[in-house]
XYZ file of C-alpha atoms in Angstrom:
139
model
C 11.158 6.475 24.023
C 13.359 7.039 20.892
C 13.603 3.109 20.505
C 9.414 3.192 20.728
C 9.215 6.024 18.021
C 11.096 4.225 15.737
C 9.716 1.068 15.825
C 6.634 3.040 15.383
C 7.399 4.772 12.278
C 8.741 1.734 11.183
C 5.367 -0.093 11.514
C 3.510 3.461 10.318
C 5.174 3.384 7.170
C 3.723 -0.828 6.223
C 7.156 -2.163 5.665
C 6.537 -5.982 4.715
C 5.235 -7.854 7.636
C 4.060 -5.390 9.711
C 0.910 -6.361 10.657
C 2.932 -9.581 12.920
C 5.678 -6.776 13.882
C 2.780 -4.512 15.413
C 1.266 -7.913 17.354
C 4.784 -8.824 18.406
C 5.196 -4.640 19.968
C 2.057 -4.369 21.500
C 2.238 -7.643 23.203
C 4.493 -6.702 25.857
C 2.195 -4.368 27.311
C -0.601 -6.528 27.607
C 1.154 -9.158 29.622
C 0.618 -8.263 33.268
C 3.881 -7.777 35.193
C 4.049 -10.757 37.716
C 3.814 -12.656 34.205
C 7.043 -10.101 32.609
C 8.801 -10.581 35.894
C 8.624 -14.691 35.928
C 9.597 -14.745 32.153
C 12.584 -12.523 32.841
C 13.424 -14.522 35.476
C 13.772 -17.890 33.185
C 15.454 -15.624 30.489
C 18.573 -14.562 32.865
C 18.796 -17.409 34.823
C 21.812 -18.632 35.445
C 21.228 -22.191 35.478
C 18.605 -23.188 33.560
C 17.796 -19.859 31.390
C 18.666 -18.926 28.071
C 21.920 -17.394 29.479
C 23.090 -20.549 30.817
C 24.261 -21.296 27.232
C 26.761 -18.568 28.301
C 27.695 -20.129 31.597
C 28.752 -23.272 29.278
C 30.755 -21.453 26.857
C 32.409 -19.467 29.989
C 31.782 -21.032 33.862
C 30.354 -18.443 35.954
C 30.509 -15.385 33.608
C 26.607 -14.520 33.724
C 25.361 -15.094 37.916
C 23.082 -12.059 38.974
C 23.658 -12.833 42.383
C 27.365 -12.915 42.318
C 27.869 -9.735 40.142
C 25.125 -6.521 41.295
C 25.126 -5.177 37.729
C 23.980 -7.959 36.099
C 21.021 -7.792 38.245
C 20.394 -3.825 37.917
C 20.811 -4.769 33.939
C 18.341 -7.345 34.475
C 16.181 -4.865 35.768
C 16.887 -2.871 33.449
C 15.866 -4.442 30.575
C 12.580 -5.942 31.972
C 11.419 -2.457 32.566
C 12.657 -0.909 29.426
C 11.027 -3.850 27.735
C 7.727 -3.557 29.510
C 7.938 0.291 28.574
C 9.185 0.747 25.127
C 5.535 -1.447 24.039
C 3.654 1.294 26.316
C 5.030 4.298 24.404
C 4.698 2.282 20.907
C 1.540 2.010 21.230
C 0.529 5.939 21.622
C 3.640 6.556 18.988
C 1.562 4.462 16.644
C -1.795 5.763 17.164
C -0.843 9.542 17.434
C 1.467 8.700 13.633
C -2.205 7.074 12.354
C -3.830 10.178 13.205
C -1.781 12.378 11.166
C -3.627 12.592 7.716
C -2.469 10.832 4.915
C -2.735 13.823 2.600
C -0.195 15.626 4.532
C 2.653 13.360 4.237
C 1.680 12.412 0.512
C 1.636 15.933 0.090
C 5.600 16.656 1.420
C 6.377 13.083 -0.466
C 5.233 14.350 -3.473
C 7.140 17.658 -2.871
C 10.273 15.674 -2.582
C 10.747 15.503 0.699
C 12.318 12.199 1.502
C 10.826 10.098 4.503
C 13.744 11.583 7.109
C 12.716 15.039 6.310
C 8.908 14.169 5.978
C 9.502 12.910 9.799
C 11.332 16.064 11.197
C 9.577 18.732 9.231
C 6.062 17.277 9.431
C 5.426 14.099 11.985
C 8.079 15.123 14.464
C 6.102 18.729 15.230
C 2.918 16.959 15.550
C 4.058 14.452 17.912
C 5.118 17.090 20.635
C 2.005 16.824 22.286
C 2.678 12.844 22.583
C 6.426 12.855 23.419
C 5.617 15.523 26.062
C 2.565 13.515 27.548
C 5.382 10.161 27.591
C 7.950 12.209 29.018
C 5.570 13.084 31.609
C 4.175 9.527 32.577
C 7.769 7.558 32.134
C 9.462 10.470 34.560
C 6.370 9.729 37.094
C 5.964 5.996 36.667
């Protein structure tokens, strides 16, 4: 969730390109999961996935099914993958509901954007982190 907030305020705050940054987030949760799993699977593949330009630097040093960790990391970054676009996208949409005004407002009191975020944003995101907390511990 911390990864998804900050991508989010990154993509709140119109940093160049970040209209394609925002498709590029939100696109991993609109793919349907048999689709994230297959990809995945081509990704870490030993043999002919992007990691077999590993195995050809170093025989045998990435093999899911030879080594259990690879294969809970794996795992582990499918899912984290497929979830860090879920909680982007309410990051995003509960930082575009905050009104301008207010964070012009602490900007042009000098508050610099880190403060702006824990003094102001931060607060008003409770409700969201606490509604994510809720769905990631139950999903």
């Amino acid at each position: 969730m911390g990864m998804a907030l900050t991508l989010a305020l990154f993509v709140d705050r119109q940093l160049a390109g970040y209209r394609a940054y925002r498709i590029g987030m939100i696109w991993p949760y609109a793919v349907a999961a048999p689709a994230v799993g297959l990809a995945f699977q081509f990704v870490f593949n030993p043999g002919a996935g992007l990691f077999s330009y590993i195995n050809t630097l170093s025989p045998g040093l990435w093999d899911p099914s030879r080594f259990p960790w690879q294969a809970v990391l794996t795992i582990i970054i499918a899912g984290a993958w497929k979830q860090v676009a879920y909680s982007f996208v309410f990051f995003l949409a509960a930082l575009q509901s905050i009104p301008r005004s207010l964070t012009e407002a602490a900007a042009m009191d000098g508050a610099r954007p880190l403060r702006r975020m824990l003094d102001l944003q931060f607060p008003l995101l409770t409700p969201t982190i606490f509604f994510l907390i809720v769905i990631n511990i139950t999903d």
